[in-house]
PDB file of C-alpha atoms in Angstrom:
ATOM      1  CA  UNK A   1       0.000   0.000   0.000  1.00 54.00           C
ATOM      2  CA  UNK A   2       1.552   3.378  -0.994  1.00 69.00           C
ATOM      3  CA  UNK A   3       1.706   6.439   1.195  1.00 71.00           C
ATOM      4  CA  UNK A   4      -1.152   8.187  -0.568  1.00 69.00           C
ATOM      5  CA  UNK A   5      -3.500   5.263   0.074  1.00 74.00           C
ATOM      6  CA  UNK A   6      -2.390   5.144   3.716  1.00 76.00           C
ATOM      7  CA  UNK A   7      -2.979   8.889   3.906  1.00 72.00           C
ATOM      8  CA  UNK A   8      -6.494   8.592   2.511  1.00 73.00           C
ATOM      9  CA  UNK A   9      -7.324   5.682   4.834  1.00 78.00           C
ATOM     10  CA  UNK A  10      -6.060   7.622   7.844  1.00 73.00           C
ATOM     11  CA  UNK A  11      -8.204  10.629   6.941  1.00 75.00           C
ATOM     12  CA  UNK A  12     -11.283   8.438   6.402  1.00 76.00           C
ATOM     13  CA  UNK A  13     -10.679   6.772   9.785  1.00 75.00           C
ATOM     14  CA  UNK A  14     -10.508  10.188  11.393  1.00 76.00           C
ATOM     15  CA  UNK A  15     -13.760  11.178   9.731  1.00 74.00           C
ATOM     16  CA  UNK A  16     -15.373   8.032  11.128  1.00 78.00           C
ATOM     17  CA  UNK A  17     -14.224   8.842  14.676  1.00 79.00           C
ATOM     18  CA  UNK A  18     -15.356  12.463  14.489  1.00 75.00           C
ATOM     19  CA  UNK A  19     -18.666  11.559  12.904  1.00 74.00           C
ATOM     20  CA  UNK A  20     -19.334   8.937  15.601  1.00 80.00           C
ATOM     21  CA  UNK A  21     -18.711  11.568  18.277  1.00 79.00           C
ATOM     22  CA  UNK A  22     -21.117  14.026  16.658  1.00 74.00           C
ATOM     23  CA  UNK A  23     -23.659  11.280  16.175  1.00 77.00           C
ATOM     24  CA  UNK A  24     -23.571  10.534  19.908  1.00 80.00           C
ATOM     25  CA  UNK A  25     -24.038  14.217  20.699  1.00 78.00           C
ATOM     26  CA  UNK A  26     -26.948  14.435  18.291  1.00 73.00           C
ATOM     27  CA  UNK A  27     -28.494  11.315  19.834  1.00 75.00           C
ATOM     28  CA  UNK A  28     -28.289  12.847  23.309  1.00 79.00           C
ATOM     29  CA  UNK A  29     -29.923  16.045  22.038  1.00 75.00           C
ATOM     30  CA  UNK A  30     -32.647  13.978  20.397  1.00 76.00           C
ATOM     31  CA  UNK A  31     -33.328  12.070  23.627  1.00 77.00           C
ATOM     32  CA  UNK A  32     -33.557  15.334  25.576  1.00 77.00           C
ATOM     33  CA  UNK A  33     -36.074  16.708  23.082  1.00 78.00           C
ATOM     34  CA  UNK A  34     -38.122  13.515  23.335  1.00 76.00           C
ATOM     35  CA  UNK A  35     -38.162  13.647  27.145  1.00 81.00           C
ATOM     36  CA  UNK A  36     -39.146  17.304  27.197  1.00 80.00           C
ATOM     37  CA  UNK A  37     -41.804  16.766  24.570  1.00 74.00           C
ATOM     38  CA  UNK A  38     -43.263  13.808  26.479  1.00 77.00           C
ATOM     39  CA  UNK A  39     -43.474  15.786  29.717  1.00 77.00           C
ATOM     40  CA  UNK A  40     -45.144  18.757  28.030  1.00 76.00           C
ATOM     41  CA  UNK A  41     -47.696  16.480  26.414  1.00 74.00           C
ATOM     42  CA  UNK A  42     -48.499  14.832  29.769  1.00 75.00           C
ATOM     43  CA  UNK A  43     -49.112  18.186  31.442  1.00 72.00           C
ATOM     44  CA  UNK A  44     -51.221  19.366  28.532  1.00 68.00           C
ATOM     45  CA  UNK A  45     -53.410  16.270  28.694  1.00 68.00           C
ATOM     46  CA  UNK A  46     -53.956  16.849  32.414  1.00 69.00           C
ATOM     47  CA  UNK A  47     -55.085  20.471  31.920  1.00 69.00           C
ATOM     48  CA  UNK A  48     -57.315  20.284  28.915  1.00 65.00           C
ATOM     49  CA  UNK A  49     -60.382  18.392  27.794  1.00 64.00           C
ATOM     50  CA  UNK A  50     -60.740  16.616  24.462  1.00 63.00           C
ATOM     51  CA  UNK A  51     -61.190  19.590  22.125  1.00 64.00           C
ATOM     52  CA  UNK A  52     -58.715  21.815  23.923  1.00 59.00           C
ATOM     53  CA  UNK A  53     -56.273  18.905  24.065  1.00 62.00           C
ATOM     54  CA  UNK A  54     -56.591  18.274  20.318  1.00 63.00           C
ATOM     55  CA  UNK A  55     -55.860  21.917  19.600  1.00 65.00           C
ATOM     56  CA  UNK A  56     -52.985  21.848  22.030  1.00 63.00           C
ATOM     57  CA  UNK A  57     -51.555  18.705  20.480  1.00 68.00           C
ATOM     58  CA  UNK A  58     -51.568  20.302  17.065  1.00 73.00           C
ATOM     59  CA  UNK A  59     -49.702  23.342  18.328  1.00 69.00           C
ATOM     60  CA  UNK A  60     -47.356  21.045  20.230  1.00 71.00           C
ATOM     61  CA  UNK A  61     -46.572  19.010  17.132  1.00 77.00           C
ATOM     62  CA  UNK A  62     -45.743  22.190  15.271  1.00 75.00           C
ATOM     63  CA  UNK A  63     -43.261  23.143  17.957  1.00 76.00           C
ATOM     64  CA  UNK A  64     -41.753  19.656  17.894  1.00 72.00           C
ATOM     65  CA  UNK A  65     -41.468  19.775  14.129  1.00 76.00           C
ATOM     66  CA  UNK A  66     -39.669  23.099  14.472  1.00 73.00           C
ATOM     67  CA  UNK A  67     -37.262  21.439  16.942  1.00 70.00           C
ATOM     68  CA  UNK A  68     -36.765  18.578  14.507  1.00 72.00           C
ATOM     69  CA  UNK A  69     -35.928  20.988  11.694  1.00 72.00           C
ATOM     70  CA  UNK A  70     -33.492  22.753  13.987  1.00 73.00           C
ATOM     71  CA  UNK A  71     -31.772  19.455  14.810  1.00 72.00           C
ATOM     72  CA  UNK A  72     -31.593  18.549  11.106  1.00 71.00           C
ATOM     73  CA  UNK A  73     -30.028  21.929  10.399  1.00 76.00           C
ATOM     74  CA  UNK A  74     -27.498  21.231  13.151  1.00 73.00           C
ATOM     75  CA  UNK A  75     -26.638  17.854  11.609  1.00 70.00           C
ATOM     76  CA  UNK A  76     -26.151  19.500   8.227  1.00 72.00           C
ATOM     77  CA  UNK A  77     -23.722  21.975   9.771  1.00 78.00           C
ATOM     78  CA  UNK A  78     -21.911  19.150  11.548  1.00 72.00           C
ATOM     79  CA  UNK A  79     -21.541  17.242   8.287  1.00 69.00           C
ATOM     80  CA  UNK A  80     -20.187  20.305   6.489  1.00 71.00           C
ATOM     81  CA  UNK A  81     -17.725  21.041   9.308  1.00 76.00           C
ATOM     82  CA  UNK A  82     -16.535  17.435   9.279  1.00 72.00           C
ATOM     83  CA  UNK A  83     -15.915  17.523   5.542  1.00 68.00           C
ATOM     84  CA  UNK A  84     -13.949  20.756   5.954  1.00 72.00           C
ATOM     85  CA  UNK A  85     -11.975  19.252   8.836  1.00 75.00           C
ATOM     86  CA  UNK A  86     -11.130  16.152   6.829  1.00 70.00           C
ATOM     87  CA  UNK A  87     -10.023  18.198   3.837  1.00 69.00           C
ATOM     88  CA  UNK A  88      -7.915  20.456   6.038  1.00 75.00           C
ATOM     89  CA  UNK A  89      -6.250  17.424   7.593  1.00 77.00           C
ATOM     90  CA  UNK A  90      -5.587  15.953   4.180  1.00 78.00           C
ATOM     91  CA  UNK A  91      -3.904  19.153   3.030  1.00 84.00           C
ATOM     92  CA  UNK A  92      -1.650  19.132   6.081  1.00 89.00           C
ATOM     93  CA  UNK A  93      -0.697  15.512   5.533  1.00 89.00           C
ATOM     94  CA  UNK A  94       0.021  16.225   1.880  1.00 88.00           C
ATOM     95  CA  UNK A  95       2.329  19.096   2.794  1.00 92.00           C
ATOM     96  CA  UNK A  96       4.301  16.762   5.028  1.00 93.00           C
ATOM     97  CA  UNK A  97       4.414  14.193   2.236  1.00 91.00           C
ATOM     98  CA  UNK A  98       5.759  16.831  -0.164  1.00 92.00           C
ATOM     99  CA  UNK A  99       8.630  17.358   2.260  1.00 92.00           C
ATOM    100  CA  UNK A 100       9.715  13.749   1.785  1.00 92.00           C
ATOM    101  CA  UNK A 101      11.656  14.375  -1.420  1.00 90.00           C
ATOM    102  CA  UNK A 102      12.362  10.762  -2.488  1.00 91.00           C
ATOM    103  CA  UNK A 103       8.859   9.473  -1.776  1.00 93.00           C
ATOM    104  CA  UNK A 104       7.109  12.490  -3.267  1.00 93.00           C
ATOM    105  CA  UNK A 105       9.297  12.451  -6.375  1.00 92.00           C
ATOM    106  CA  UNK A 106       8.567   8.760  -6.922  1.00 93.00           C
ATOM    107  CA  UNK A 107       4.858   9.475  -6.493  1.00 94.00           C
ATOM    108  CA  UNK A 108       4.909  12.194  -9.157  1.00 94.00           C
ATOM    109  CA  UNK A 109       6.650   9.832 -11.569  1.00 93.00           C
ATOM    110  CA  UNK A 110       4.090   7.115 -10.832  1.00 93.00           C
ATOM    111  CA  UNK A 111       1.246   9.546 -11.549  1.00 93.00           C
ATOM    112  CA  UNK A 112       2.780  10.435 -14.912  1.00 94.00           C
ATOM    113  CA  UNK A 113       3.319   6.776 -15.808  1.00 92.00           C
ATOM    114  CA  UNK A 114      -0.263   5.889 -14.898  1.00 91.00           C
ATOM    115  CA  UNK A 115      -1.682   8.789 -16.903  1.00 92.00           C
ATOM    116  CA  UNK A 116       0.474   7.925 -19.927  1.00 91.00           C
ATOM    117  CA  UNK A 117      -0.948   4.404 -19.853  1.00 90.00           C
ATOM    118  CA  UNK A 118      -4.507   5.675 -19.500  1.00 90.00           C
ATOM    119  CA  UNK A 119      -4.316   8.259 -22.279  1.00 90.00           C
ATOM    120  CA  UNK A 120      -4.213   6.383 -25.564  1.00 84.00           C
ATOM    121  CA  UNK A 121      -2.212   8.997 -27.457  1.00 88.00           C
ATOM    122  CA  UNK A 122       1.371   9.020 -28.671  1.00 89.00           C
ATOM    123  CA  UNK A 123       2.153  12.335 -27.006  1.00 93.00           C
ATOM    124  CA  UNK A 124       1.080  13.729 -23.648  1.00 93.00           C
ATOM    125  CA  UNK A 125       1.507  17.068 -21.919  1.00 95.00           C
ATOM    126  CA  UNK A 126       2.426  17.180 -18.226  1.00 95.00           C
ATOM    127  CA  UNK A 127       1.613  20.261 -16.118  1.00 95.00           C
ATOM    128  CA  UNK A 128       2.524  20.940 -12.486  1.00 95.00           C
ATOM    129  CA  UNK A 129       2.999  23.815 -10.059  1.00 96.00           C
ATOM    130  CA  UNK A 130       6.161  25.906 -10.180  1.00 95.00           C
ATOM    131  CA  UNK A 131       7.971  23.972  -7.450  1.00 95.00           C
ATOM    132  CA  UNK A 132       7.261  20.586  -8.991  1.00 95.00           C
ATOM    133  CA  UNK A 133       8.152  21.771 -12.492  1.00 95.00           C
ATOM    134  CA  UNK A 134      11.687  22.402 -11.261  1.00 94.00           C
ATOM    135  CA  UNK A 135      11.767  18.984  -9.634  1.00 92.00           C
ATOM    136  CA  UNK A 136      10.485  17.257 -12.764  1.00 94.00           C
ATOM    137  CA  UNK A 137      12.852  19.096 -15.103  1.00 93.00           C
ATOM    138  CA  UNK A 138      15.821  17.876 -13.110  1.00 91.00           C
ATOM    139  CA  UNK A 139      14.924  14.227 -13.765  1.00 91.00           C
ATOM    140  CA  UNK A 140      12.851  14.562 -16.923  1.00 93.00           C
ATOM    141  CA  UNK A 141      15.094  12.389 -19.127  1.00 91.00           C
ATOM    142  CA  UNK A 142      14.720   9.476 -16.719  1.00 91.00           C
ATOM    143  CA  UNK A 143      10.944   9.991 -16.477  1.00 90.00           C
ATOM    144  CA  UNK A 144      10.542  10.186 -20.263  1.00 89.00           C
ATOM    145  CA  UNK A 145      12.565   7.031 -20.823  1.00 89.00           C
ATOM    146  CA  UNK A 146      10.356   5.101 -18.402  1.00 89.00           C
ATOM    147  CA  UNK A 147       7.146   5.894 -20.279  1.00 89.00           C
ATOM    148  CA  UNK A 148       5.232   3.031 -21.934  1.00 87.00           C
ATOM    149  CA  UNK A 149       6.515   2.069 -25.360  1.00 85.00           C
ATOM    150  CA  UNK A 150       5.398   4.451 -28.090  1.00 85.00           C
ATOM    151  CA  UNK A 151       4.602   7.270 -25.661  1.00 87.00           C
ATOM    152  CA  UNK A 152       6.304  10.658 -25.579  1.00 90.00           C
ATOM    153  CA  UNK A 153       5.814  13.362 -22.967  1.00 91.00           C
ATOM    154  CA  UNK A 154       6.259  17.122 -22.969  1.00 92.00           C
ATOM    155  CA  UNK A 155       6.730  19.032 -19.725  1.00 93.00           C
ATOM    156  CA  UNK A 156       4.716  22.255 -19.838  1.00 93.00           C
ATOM    157  CA  UNK A 157       6.583  25.486 -19.103  1.00 92.00           C
ATOM    158  CA  UNK A 158       3.445  27.076 -17.647  1.00 93.00           C
ATOM    159  CA  UNK A 159       2.900  26.324 -13.924  1.00 95.00           C
ATOM    160  CA  UNK A 160      -0.618  25.530 -12.731  1.00 96.00           C
ATOM    161  CA  UNK A 161      -2.318  26.342  -9.435  1.00 95.00           C
ATOM    162  CA  UNK A 162      -2.245  23.200  -7.329  1.00 95.00           C
ATOM    163  CA  UNK A 163      -0.870  22.070  -3.993  1.00 94.00           C
ATOM    164  CA  UNK A 164       0.710  18.945  -5.450  1.00 94.00           C
ATOM    165  CA  UNK A 165       0.451  16.337  -8.186  1.00 94.00           C
ATOM    166  CA  UNK A 166       0.235  16.671 -11.951  1.00 96.00           C
ATOM    167  CA  UNK A 167      -2.325  17.360 -14.647  1.00 96.00           C
ATOM    168  CA  UNK A 168      -1.723  15.182 -17.697  1.00 95.00           C
ATOM    169  CA  UNK A 169      -3.483  15.751 -21.006  1.00 94.00           C
ATOM    170  CA  UNK A 170      -3.218  14.556 -24.563  1.00 91.00           C
ATOM    171  CA  UNK A 171      -1.300  16.924 -26.835  1.00 87.00           C
ATOM    172  CA  UNK A 172      -4.608  18.213 -28.241  1.00 87.00           C
ATOM    173  CA  UNK A 173      -5.941  18.600 -24.667  1.00 86.00           C
ATOM    174  CA  UNK A 174      -9.067  16.590 -25.454  1.00 90.00           C
ATOM    175  CA  UNK A 175      -8.196  13.891 -22.920  1.00 92.00           C
ATOM    176  CA  UNK A 176      -7.084  14.721 -19.403  1.00 92.00           C
ATOM    177  CA  UNK A 177      -6.146  12.839 -16.284  1.00 93.00           C
ATOM    178  CA  UNK A 178      -6.339  15.154 -13.296  1.00 94.00           C
ATOM    179  CA  UNK A 179      -3.916  13.782 -10.732  1.00 93.00           C
ATOM    180  CA  UNK A 180      -3.451  17.071  -8.931  1.00 94.00           C
ATOM    181  CA  UNK A 181      -4.115  17.133  -5.204  1.00 93.00           C
ATOM    182  CA  UNK A 182      -7.346  19.038  -5.802  1.00 93.00           C
ATOM    183  CA  UNK A 183      -8.481  16.656  -8.538  1.00 92.00           C
ATOM    184  CA  UNK A 184      -7.862  13.606  -6.391  1.00 89.00           C
ATOM    185  CA  UNK A 185      -9.569  15.285  -3.425  1.00 86.00           C
ATOM    186  CA  UNK A 186     -12.619  16.021  -5.556  1.00 88.00           C
ATOM    187  CA  UNK A 187     -12.874  12.335  -6.445  1.00 88.00           C
ATOM    188  CA  UNK A 188     -12.405  11.361  -2.797  1.00 83.00           C
ATOM    189  CA  UNK A 189     -14.978  13.864  -1.440  1.00 82.00           C
ATOM    190  CA  UNK A 190     -18.093  11.720  -2.155  1.00 85.00           C
ATOM    191  CA  UNK A 191     -16.516   8.822  -0.238  1.00 84.00           C
ATOM    192  CA  UNK A 192     -15.639  11.098   2.696  1.00 76.00           C
ATOM    193  CA  UNK A 193     -19.204  12.441   2.790  1.00 76.00           C
ATOM    194  CA  UNK A 194     -20.576   8.915   2.590  1.00 81.00           C
ATOM    195  CA  UNK A 195     -18.488   7.824   5.575  1.00 78.00           C
ATOM    196  CA  UNK A 196     -19.624  10.851   7.567  1.00 73.00           C
ATOM    197  CA  UNK A 197     -23.289  10.255   6.748  1.00 72.00           C
ATOM    198  CA  UNK A 198     -23.006   6.574   7.626  1.00 77.00           C
ATOM    199  CA  UNK A 199     -21.633   7.483  11.056  1.00 73.00           C
ATOM    200  CA  UNK A 200     -24.018  10.387  11.703  1.00 66.00           C
ATOM    201  CA  UNK A 201     -27.161   8.698  10.400  1.00 63.00           C
ATOM    202  CA  UNK A 202     -26.796   4.921  10.673  1.00 61.00           C
ATOM    203  CA  UNK A 203     -29.748   2.572  10.250  1.00 54.00           C
ATOM    204  CA  UNK A 204     -32.275   3.199  12.979  1.00 42.00           C
ATOM    205  CA  UNK A 205     -31.334   6.841  13.541  1.00 43.00           C
ATOM    206  CA  UNK A 206     -33.742   8.557  11.188  1.00 46.00           C
ATOM    207  CA  UNK A 207     -34.215  12.264  11.848  1.00 44.00           C
ATOM    208  CA  UNK A 208     -37.208  12.518   9.534  1.00 41.00           C
ATOM    209  CA  UNK A 209     -40.625  12.747  11.266  1.00 36.00           C
ATOM    210  CA  UNK A 210     -39.308  11.279  14.509  1.00 31.00           C
ATOM    211  CA  UNK A 211     -42.318  12.553  16.478  1.00 31.00           C
ATOM    212  CA  UNK A 212     -45.060  11.575  14.051  1.00 34.00           C
ATOM    213  CA  UNK A 213     -47.422   8.693  14.498  1.00 35.00           C
TER     214      UNK A 213
END
């Protein structure tokens, strides 16, 4: 397993732990709302007769529904904050990985090799940020020689805005493999959100209409 995969697994594990913590907090809030709602209903039943009670119940349900919407809004904010936290942690881990010159250099070369294999064109164009362009130029002959048979690569002189990684396109730019940090993060984001949702809202913890029926 390479360092990037270990990095992604570590971030996903962190998301699971954080999401579980927020789920427990949300569950406690939900239980408190249920207890308070039950007590208010009991007192209302004791004070009012059938018609008054029915009217009171309707007003009560509206208040409970408002509380439910508030809790759902809170969960949405929690999910968003978790996603931001995970992405921030991933950026920090990537910066540390960039500092490991041998490992990071080998990773860049592997990204280029993989993209060259995926893009079925004789010539590809490799773009990177300014720092990585200097790194790639220094060893470009070795990288170019290691490309799949029949493939040629050109290193773009124009730096791109990215934290790390490379953007590889066909010479005509019609085919692209986005292996920049941001591109890979974008592909990972749905999985991160899925993990967070699974921990926040597992089976049996449905926030929809929890007081109905």
